[in-house]
Coordinates of C-alpha atoms and ligand atoms in Angstrom, one line a residue:
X8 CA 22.0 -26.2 -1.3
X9 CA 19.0 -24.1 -0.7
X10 CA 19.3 -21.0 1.4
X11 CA 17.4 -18.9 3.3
X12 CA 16.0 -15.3 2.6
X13 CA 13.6 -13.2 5.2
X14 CA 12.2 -10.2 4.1
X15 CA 10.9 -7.3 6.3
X16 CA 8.9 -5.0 4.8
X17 CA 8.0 -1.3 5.9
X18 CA 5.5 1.3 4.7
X19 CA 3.2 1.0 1.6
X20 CA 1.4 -1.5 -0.9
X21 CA 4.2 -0.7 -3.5
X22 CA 6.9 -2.6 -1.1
X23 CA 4.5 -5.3 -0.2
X24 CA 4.5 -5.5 -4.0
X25 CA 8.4 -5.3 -4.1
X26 CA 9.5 -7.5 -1.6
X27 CA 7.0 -10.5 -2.8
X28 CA 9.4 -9.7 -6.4
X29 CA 12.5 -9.8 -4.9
X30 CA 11.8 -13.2 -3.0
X31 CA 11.0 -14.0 -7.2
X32 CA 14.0 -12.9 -8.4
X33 CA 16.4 -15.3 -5.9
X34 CA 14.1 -18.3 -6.2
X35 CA 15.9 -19.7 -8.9
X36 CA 19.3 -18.5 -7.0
X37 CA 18.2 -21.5 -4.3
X38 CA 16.8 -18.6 -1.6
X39 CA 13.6 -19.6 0.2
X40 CA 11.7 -17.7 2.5
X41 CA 11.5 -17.7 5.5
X42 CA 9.3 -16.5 8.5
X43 CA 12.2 -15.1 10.8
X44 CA 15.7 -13.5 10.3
X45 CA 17.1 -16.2 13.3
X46 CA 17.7 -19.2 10.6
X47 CA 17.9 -16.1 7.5
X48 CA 21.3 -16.8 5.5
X49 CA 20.1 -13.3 4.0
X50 CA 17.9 -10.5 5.8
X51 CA 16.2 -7.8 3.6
X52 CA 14.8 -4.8 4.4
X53 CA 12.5 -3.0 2.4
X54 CA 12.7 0.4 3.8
X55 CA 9.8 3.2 4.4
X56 CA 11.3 7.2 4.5
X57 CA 7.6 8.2 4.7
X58 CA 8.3 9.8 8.1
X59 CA 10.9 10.2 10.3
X60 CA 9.9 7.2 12.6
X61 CA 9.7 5.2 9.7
X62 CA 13.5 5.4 9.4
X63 CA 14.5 5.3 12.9
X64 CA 12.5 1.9 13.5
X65 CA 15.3 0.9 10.2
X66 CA 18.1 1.4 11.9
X67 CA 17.2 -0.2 15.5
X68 CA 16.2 -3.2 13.7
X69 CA 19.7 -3.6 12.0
X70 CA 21.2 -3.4 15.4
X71 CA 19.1 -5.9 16.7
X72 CA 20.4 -8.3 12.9
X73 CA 24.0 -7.1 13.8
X74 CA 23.8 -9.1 17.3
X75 CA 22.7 -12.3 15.0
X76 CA 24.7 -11.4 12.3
X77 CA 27.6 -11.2 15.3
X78 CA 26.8 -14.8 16.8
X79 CA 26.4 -16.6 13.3
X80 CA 30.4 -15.6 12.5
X81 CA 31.3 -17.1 15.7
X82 CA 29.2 -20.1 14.8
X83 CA 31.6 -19.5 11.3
X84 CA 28.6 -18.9 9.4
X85 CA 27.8 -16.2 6.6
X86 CA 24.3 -13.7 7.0
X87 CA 24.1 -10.8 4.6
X88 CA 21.8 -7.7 5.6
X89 CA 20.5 -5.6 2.3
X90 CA 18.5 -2.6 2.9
X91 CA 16.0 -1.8 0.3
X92 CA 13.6 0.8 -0.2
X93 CA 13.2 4.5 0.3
X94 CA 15.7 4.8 3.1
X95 CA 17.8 3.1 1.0
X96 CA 17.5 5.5 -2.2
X97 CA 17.9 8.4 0.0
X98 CA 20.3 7.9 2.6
X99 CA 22.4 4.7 0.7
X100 CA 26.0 6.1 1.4
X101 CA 25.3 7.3 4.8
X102 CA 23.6 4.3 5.9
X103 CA 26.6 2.3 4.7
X104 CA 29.0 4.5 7.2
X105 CA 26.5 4.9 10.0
X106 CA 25.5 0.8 10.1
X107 CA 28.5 -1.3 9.2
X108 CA 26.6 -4.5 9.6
X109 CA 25.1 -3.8 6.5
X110 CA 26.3 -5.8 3.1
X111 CA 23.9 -4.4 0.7
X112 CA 22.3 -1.5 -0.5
X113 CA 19.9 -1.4 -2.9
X114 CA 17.2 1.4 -4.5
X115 CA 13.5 0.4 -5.1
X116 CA 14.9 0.9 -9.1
X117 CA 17.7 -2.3 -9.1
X118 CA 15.9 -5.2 -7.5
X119 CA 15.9 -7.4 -10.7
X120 CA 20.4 -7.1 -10.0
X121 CA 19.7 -8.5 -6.9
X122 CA 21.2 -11.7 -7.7
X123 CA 24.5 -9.9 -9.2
X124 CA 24.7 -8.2 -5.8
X125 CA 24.7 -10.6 -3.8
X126 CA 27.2 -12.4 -5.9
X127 CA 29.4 -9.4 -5.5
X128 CA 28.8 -9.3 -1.6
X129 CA 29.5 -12.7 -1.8
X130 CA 33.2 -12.6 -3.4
X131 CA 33.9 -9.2 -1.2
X132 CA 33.4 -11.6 2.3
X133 CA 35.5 -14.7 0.8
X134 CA 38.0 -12.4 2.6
X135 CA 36.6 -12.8 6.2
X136 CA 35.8 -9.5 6.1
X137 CA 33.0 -9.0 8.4
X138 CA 30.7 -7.1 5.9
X139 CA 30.3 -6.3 1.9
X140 CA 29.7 -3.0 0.8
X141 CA 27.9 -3.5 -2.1
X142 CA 25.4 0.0 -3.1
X143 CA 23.0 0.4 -6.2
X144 CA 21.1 3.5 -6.2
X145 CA 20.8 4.1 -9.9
X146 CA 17.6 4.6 -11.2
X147 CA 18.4 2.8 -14.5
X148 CA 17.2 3.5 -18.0
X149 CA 15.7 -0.3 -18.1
X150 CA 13.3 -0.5 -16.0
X151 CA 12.9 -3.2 -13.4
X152 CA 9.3 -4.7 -14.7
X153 CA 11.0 -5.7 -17.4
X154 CA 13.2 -8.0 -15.6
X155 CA 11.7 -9.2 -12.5
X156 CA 9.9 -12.6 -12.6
X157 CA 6.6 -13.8 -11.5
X158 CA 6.5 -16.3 -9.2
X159 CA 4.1 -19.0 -11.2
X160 CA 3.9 -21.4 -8.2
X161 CA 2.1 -21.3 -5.2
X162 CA -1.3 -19.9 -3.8
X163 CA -1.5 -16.7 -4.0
X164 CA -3.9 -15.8 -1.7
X165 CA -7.7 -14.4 -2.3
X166 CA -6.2 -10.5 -2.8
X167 CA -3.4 -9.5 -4.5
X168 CA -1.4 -6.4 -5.3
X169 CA -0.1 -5.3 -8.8
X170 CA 1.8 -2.3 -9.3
X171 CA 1.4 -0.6 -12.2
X172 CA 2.0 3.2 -12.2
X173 CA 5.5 4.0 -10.4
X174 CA 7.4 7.0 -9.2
X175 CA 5.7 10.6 -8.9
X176 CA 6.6 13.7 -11.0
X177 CA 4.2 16.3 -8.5
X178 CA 6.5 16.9 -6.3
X179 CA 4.3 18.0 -2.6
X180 CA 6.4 19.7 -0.9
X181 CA 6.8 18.0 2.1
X182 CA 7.2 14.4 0.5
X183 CA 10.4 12.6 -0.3
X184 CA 8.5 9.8 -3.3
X185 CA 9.8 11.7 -6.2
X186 CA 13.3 11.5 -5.1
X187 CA 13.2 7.9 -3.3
X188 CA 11.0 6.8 -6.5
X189 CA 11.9 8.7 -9.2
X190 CA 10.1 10.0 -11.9
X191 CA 6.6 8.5 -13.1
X192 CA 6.7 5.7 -15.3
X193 CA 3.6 3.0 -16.0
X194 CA 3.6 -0.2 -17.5
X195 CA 2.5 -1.0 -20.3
X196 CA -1.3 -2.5 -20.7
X197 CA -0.4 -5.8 -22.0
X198 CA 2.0 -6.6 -18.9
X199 CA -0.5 -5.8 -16.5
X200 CA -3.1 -7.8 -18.1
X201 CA -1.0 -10.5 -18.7
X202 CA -0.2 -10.3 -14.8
X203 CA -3.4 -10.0 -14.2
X204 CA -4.3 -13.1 -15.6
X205 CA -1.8 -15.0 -14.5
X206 CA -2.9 -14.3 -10.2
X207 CA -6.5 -14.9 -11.6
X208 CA -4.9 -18.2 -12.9
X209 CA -3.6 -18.9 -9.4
X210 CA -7.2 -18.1 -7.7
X211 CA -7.1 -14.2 -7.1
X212 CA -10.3 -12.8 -7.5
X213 CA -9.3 -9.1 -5.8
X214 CA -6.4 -7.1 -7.4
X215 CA -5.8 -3.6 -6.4
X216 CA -3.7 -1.8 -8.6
X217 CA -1.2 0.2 -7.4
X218 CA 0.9 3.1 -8.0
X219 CA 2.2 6.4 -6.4
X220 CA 0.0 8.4 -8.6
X221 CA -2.0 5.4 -9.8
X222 CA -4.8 7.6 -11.6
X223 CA -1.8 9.4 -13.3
X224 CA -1.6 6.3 -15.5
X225 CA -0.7 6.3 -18.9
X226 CA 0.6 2.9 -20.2
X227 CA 1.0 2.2 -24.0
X228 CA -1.9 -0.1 -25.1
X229 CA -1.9 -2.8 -28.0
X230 CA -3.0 -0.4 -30.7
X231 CA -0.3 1.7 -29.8
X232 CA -2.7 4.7 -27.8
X233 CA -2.1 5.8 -24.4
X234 CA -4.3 4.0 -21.9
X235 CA -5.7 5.9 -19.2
X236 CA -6.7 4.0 -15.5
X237 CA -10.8 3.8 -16.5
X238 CA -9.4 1.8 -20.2
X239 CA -6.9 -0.2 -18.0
X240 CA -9.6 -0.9 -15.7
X241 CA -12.1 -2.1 -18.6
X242 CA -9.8 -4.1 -19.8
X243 CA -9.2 -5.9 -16.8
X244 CA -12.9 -6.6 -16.1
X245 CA -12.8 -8.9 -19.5
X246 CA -10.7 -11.3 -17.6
X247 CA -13.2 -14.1 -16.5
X248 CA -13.2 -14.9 -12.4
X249 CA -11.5 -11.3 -11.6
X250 CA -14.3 -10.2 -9.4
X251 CA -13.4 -7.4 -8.1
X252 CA -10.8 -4.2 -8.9
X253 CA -9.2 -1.8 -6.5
X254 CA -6.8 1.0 -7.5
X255 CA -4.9 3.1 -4.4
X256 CA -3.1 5.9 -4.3
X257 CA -5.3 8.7 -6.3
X258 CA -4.6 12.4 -6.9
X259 CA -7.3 14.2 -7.1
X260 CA -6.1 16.5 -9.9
X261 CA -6.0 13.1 -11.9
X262 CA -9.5 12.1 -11.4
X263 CA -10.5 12.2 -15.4
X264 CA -14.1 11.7 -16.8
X265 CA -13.1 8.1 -18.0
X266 CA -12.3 6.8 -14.2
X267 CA -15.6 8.1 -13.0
X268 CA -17.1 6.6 -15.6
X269 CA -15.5 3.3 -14.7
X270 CA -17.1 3.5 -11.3
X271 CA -21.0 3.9 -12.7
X272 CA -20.5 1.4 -15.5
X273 CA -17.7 -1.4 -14.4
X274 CA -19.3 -3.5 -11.5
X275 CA -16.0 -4.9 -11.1
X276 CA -14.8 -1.4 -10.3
X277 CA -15.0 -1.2 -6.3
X278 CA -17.0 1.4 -4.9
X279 CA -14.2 2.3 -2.4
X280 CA -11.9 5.0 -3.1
X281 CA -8.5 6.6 -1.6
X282 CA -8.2 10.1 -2.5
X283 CA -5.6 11.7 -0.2
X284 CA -6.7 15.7 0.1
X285 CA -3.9 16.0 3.1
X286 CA -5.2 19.5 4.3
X287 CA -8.8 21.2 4.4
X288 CA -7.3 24.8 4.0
X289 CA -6.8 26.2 1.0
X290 CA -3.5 28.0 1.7
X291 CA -1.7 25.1 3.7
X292 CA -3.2 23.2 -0.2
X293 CA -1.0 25.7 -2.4
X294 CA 1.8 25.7 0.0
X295 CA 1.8 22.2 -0.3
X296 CA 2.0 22.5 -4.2
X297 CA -0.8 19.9 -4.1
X298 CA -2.1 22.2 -7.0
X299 CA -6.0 22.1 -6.0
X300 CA -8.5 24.0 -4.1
X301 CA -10.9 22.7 -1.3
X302 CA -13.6 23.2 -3.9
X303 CA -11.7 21.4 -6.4
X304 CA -11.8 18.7 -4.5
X305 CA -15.5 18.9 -3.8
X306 CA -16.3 19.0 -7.2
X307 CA -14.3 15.8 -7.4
X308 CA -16.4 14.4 -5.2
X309 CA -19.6 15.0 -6.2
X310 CA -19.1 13.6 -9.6
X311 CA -18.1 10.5 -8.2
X312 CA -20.6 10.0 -6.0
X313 CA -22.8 11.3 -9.1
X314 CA -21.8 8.1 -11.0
X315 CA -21.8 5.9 -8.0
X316 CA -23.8 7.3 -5.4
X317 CA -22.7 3.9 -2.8
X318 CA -19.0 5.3 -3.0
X319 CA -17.1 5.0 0.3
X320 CA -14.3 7.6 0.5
X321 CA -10.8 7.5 2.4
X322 CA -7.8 10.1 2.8
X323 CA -5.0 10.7 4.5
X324 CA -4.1 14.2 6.0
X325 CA -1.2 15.9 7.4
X326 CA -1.6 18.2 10.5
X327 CA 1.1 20.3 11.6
X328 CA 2.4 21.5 8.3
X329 CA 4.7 24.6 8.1
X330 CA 2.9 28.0 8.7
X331 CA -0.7 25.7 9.7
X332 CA -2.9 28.1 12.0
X333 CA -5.5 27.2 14.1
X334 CA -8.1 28.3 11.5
X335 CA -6.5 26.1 8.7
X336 CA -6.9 23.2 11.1
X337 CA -10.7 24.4 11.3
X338 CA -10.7 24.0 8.1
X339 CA -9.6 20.9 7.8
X340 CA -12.3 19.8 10.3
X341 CA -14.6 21.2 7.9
X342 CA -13.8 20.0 5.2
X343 CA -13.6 16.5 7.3
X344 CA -17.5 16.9 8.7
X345 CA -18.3 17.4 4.7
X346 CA -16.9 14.8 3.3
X347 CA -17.9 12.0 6.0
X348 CA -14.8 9.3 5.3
X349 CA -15.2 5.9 5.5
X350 CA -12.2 5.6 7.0
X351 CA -9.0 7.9 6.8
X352 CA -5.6 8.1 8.1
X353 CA -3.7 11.1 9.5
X354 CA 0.0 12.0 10.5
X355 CA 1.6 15.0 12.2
X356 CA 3.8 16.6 9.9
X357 CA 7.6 15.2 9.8
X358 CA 10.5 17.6 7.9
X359 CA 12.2 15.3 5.4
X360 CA 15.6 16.1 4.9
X361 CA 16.1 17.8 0.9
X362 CA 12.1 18.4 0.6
X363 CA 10.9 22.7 0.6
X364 CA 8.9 22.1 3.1
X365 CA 11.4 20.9 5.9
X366 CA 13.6 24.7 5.9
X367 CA 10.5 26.8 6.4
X368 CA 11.1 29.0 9.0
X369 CA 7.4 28.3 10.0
X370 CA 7.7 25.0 12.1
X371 CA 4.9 24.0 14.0
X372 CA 5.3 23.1 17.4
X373 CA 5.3 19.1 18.9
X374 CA 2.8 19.7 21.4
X375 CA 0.3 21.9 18.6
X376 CA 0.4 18.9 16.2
X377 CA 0.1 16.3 18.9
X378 CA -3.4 18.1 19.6
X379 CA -4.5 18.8 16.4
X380 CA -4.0 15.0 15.4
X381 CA -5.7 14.0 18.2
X382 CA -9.1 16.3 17.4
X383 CA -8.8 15.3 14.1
X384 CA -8.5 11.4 14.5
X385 CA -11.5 11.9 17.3
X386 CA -13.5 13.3 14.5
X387 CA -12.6 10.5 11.5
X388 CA -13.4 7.6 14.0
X389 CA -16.9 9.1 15.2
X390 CA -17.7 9.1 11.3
X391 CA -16.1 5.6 10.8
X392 CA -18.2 4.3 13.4
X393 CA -20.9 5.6 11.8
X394 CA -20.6 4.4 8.6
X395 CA -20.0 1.0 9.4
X396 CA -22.9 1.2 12.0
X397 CA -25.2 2.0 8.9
X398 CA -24.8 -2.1 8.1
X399 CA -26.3 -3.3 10.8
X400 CA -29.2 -5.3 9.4
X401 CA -28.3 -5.1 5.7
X402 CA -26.7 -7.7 3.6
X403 CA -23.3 -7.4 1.8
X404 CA -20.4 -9.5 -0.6
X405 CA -17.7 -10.7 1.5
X406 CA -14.6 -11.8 -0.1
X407 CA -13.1 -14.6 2.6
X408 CA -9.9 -14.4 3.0
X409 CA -8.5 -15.7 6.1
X410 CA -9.3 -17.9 9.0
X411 CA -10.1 -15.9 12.5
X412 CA -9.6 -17.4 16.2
X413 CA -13.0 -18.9 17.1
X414 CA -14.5 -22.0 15.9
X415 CA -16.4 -21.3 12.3
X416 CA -14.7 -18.0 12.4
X417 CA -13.1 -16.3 8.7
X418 CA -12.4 -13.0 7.9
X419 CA -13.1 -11.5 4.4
X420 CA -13.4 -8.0 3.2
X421 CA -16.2 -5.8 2.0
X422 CA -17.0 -3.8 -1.1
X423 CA -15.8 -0.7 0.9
X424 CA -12.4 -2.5 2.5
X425 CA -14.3 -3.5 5.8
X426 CA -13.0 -6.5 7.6
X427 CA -15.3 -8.6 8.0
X428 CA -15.7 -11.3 10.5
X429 CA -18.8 -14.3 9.5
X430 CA -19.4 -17.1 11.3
X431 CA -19.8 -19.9 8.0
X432 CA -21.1 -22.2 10.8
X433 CA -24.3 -21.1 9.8
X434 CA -24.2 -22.6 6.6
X435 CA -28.2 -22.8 4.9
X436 CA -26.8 -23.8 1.6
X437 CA -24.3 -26.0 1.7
X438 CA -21.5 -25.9 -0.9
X439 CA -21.1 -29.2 -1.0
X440 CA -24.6 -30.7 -0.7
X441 CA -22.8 -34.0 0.2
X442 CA -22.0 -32.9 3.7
X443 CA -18.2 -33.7 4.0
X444 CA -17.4 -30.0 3.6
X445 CA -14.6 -28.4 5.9
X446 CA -14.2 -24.4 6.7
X447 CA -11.4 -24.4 4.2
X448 CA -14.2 -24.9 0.9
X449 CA -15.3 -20.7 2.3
X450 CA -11.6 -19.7 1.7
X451 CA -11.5 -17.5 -1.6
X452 CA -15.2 -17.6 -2.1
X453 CA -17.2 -14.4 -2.3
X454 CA -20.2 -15.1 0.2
X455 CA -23.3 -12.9 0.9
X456 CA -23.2 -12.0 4.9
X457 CA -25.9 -10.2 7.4
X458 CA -24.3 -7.6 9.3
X459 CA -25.3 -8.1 13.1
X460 CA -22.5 -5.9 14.5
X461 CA -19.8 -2.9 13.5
X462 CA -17.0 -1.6 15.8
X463 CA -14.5 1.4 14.4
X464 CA -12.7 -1.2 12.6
X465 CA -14.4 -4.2 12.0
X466 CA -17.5 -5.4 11.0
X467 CA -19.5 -9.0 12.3
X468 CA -21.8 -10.9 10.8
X469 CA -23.7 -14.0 9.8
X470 CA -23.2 -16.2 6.1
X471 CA -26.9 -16.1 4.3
X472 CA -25.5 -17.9 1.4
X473 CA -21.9 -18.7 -0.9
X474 CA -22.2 -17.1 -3.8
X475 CA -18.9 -17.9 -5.8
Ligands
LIG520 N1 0.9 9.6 -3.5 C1 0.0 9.8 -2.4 C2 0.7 9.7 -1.0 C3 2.0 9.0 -0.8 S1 2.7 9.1 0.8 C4 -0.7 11.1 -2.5 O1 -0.4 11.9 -3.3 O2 -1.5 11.4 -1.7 C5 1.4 8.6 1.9 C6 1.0 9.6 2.9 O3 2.0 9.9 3.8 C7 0.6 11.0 2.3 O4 -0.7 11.0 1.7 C8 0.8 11.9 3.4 O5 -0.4 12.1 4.1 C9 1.8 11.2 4.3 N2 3.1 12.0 4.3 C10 3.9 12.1 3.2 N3 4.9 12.9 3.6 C11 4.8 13.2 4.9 C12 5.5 14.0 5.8 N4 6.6 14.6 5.4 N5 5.0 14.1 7.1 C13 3.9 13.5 7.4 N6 3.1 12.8 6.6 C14 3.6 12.6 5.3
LIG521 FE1 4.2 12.5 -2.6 FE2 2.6 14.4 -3.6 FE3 3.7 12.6 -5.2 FE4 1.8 11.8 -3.4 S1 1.6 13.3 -5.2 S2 3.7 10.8 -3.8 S3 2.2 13.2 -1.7 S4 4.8 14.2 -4.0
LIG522 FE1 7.4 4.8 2.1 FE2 8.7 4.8 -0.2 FE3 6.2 3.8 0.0 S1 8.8 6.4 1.4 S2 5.4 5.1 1.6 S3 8.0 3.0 1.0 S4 7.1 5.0 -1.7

């Protein structure tokens, strides 16, 4: 009988990624997926420990699946609720005592077990009892790529994600991934091609490669060498209809020569880059242990944009850190007003229970942060704005990859992660010449679009032509 699995998922790419695995790995167990937890026979939740909200938002959601949990027993029906993730990894046993509505616990390390715990959950309920208490935190010596399928059916969409770096060995003071993730570890080159290949099979054209430290790569290639990112990368671009290659989250101690080079001589390459500098200022930088300077990071820079001078850059930043004065925050601005992001994203600082950072004696307080995040996000959109104003009147790709509300309406990205919004009514060169073609013949297809509009977020424009 086939049963029913929803999956929530919280926080970054890497779950996206996770979750899509684990709905993989129970396929053949009879679990499809569905789009709520009401008619769910399982409910997982991939879990974010990011931030402190991040967490919370866990824990009111499984009260809300205890109340449906609660009424499907009456009904005399089974629903198990797993929490995956981060929150699992660091807080497994103390969920378990705190939420005992939860069956399952598993870290981001054990989903290819999956099945075997729920078979275990399974046997502990034949009882009655109301829940299971089944935990897997291990971070085990066989990793999970090896194990976890991928799902060969079924459209994939336009973009997709493909982890290949995982867990982080750099330790930041204030960050909880190298305990919730473990320590790095990247795939080898031939799995990730062979990935690769198989979403390009299934009509992917996007892929952005993903990984904690995902320029910290170092996978074992097929003549037995260590493959940086850039030979990953140039690699990948051999494999015919993969148009276009993201990679998210960089370090910018791990920018090598080979990865710039990617971006001047791979057109695949995307001229779009995340490189997270968190703080302007170089104290708040070593306290951090992010083990670079603010010129460092310059420097960084201006090679890249050397090799690719189009380059749109993005960060994210932490304001509020332990022992931040006003004048680090200044520099932080400044650092901001050189740089010019694309786009960025910023976040007061949040202790995380068992990281340096969260005993310092040097707390900043609510109301300090609160301001300072709100200068600095003032300051990021003004330059957003103005960098997707710049496209008014010029032409750019668009990948298409979804359908928006009005008439003739789809939403693609650009080159530099813009959403952009083309009306394919104004079709001059019709894909199909014989006239009987729908919007759906846009979906997937990379098509060259006039920019008549740009808001903070979005772009809008008109189709000149399909080109894929
Ligand atoms: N590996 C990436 C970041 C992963 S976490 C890197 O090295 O940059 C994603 C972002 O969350 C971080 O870049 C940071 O800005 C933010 N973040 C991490 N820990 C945080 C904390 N304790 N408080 C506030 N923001 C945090
Ligand atoms: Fe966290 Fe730092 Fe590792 Fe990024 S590099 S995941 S911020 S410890
Ligand atoms: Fe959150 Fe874990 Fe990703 S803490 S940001 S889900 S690595």
């Amino acid at each position: 009988m086939s049963k029913k699995v929803f999956i929530k998922t919280y926080g970054c790419q890497m779950n996206v990624y996770d979750s899509k695995r684990m709905a993989d790995v129970l396929k053949p167990h009879g679990y499809e997926q569905s789009e709520s937890a009401e008619d769910a026979d399982l409910v997982i939740l991939n879990t974010c420990h990011i931030r402190e909200k991040a967490a919370e938002k866990v824990y009111s959601e499984i009260g809300r699946l205890r109340t449906e949990k609660d009424a499907k027993a009456a009904e005399g029906k089974n629903m198990f609720i797993a929490v995956a993730g981060c929150v699992a990894q660091a807080e497994g046993p103390e969920m378990m005592k705190r939420a005992p509505a939860i069956d399952m616990v598993l870290g981001p390390q054990t989903y290819h077990r999956l099945p075997d715990m729920l078979k275990a959950a399974e046997e502990q309920r034949t009882g009655g009892r109301m829940s299971a208490r089944v935990l897997d935190t291990e971070f085990p010596v066989d990793t999970k790529f090896d194990h976890l399928p991928t799902d060969e059916s079924g459209f994939e969409g336009t973009a997709a994600f493909l982890t290949i770096q995982e867990g982080c060995d750099k330790f930041c003071t204030f960050c909880v991934v190298p305990y919730t993730r473990g320590a790095e570890y990247s795939r080898p080159v031939s799995d990730i091609v062979e990935e690769a290949k198989r979403l390009v099979a299934r009509g992917v054209m996007e892929i952005t490669l993903l990984g904690q430290n995902v320029n910290a790569y170092h996978g074992t290639a097929a003549d037995g060498s260590t493959a940086t990112l850039g030979g990953l990368i140039a690699e990948l671009d051999k494999i015919d209809g993969l148009t276009r290659i993201r990679y998210t989250t960089s370090h910018p101690r791990d920018m090598d020569q080979e990865l710039i080079d990617a971006h001047r001589d791979i057109a695949s390459c995307m001229p779009y880059l995340h490189l997270p500098v968190q703080s302007g200022s170089d104290r708040i930088l070593d306290a951090m242990n992010r083990k670079h300077t603010r010129e460092e990071y310059f420097a960084v820079i201006d090679r890249l944009r050397a090799a690719r001078p189009d380059l749109a850059l993005s960060s994210d930043f932490i304001v509020g850190f332990p022992g931040e004065t006003d004048e680090d925050f200044e520099d932080t601005l400044d650092l901001v007003r050189r740089v010019k992001y694309a786009q960025a994203y910023s976040f007061k600082y949040s202790p995380r229970p068992g990281t340096p950072a969260s005993v310092s004696k040097e707390q900043v307080p609510e109301d300090v942060k609160s301001e300072r995040l709100a200068r600095l996000q003032a300051l990021i959109n003004e330059h957003q704005i103005e960098f997707n104003e710049g496209f008014i009147g010029k032409e750019m790709d668009v990948l298409l990859e979804r359908f928006g509300k009005r008439d003739g309406q789809m939403i693609g990205r650009s080159p530099y992660l813009q959403s952009v919004y083309v009306d394919v009514r104004n079709d001059h060169n019709a894909l199909d010449a014989a006239g009987d073609k729908t919007y759906t013949d846009y979906m997937g297809k990379l098509v060259r679009v006039r920019i008549l509009e740009a808001g903070p977020n979005s772009l809008k424009g008109e189709l000149v032509r399909a080109l894929h």
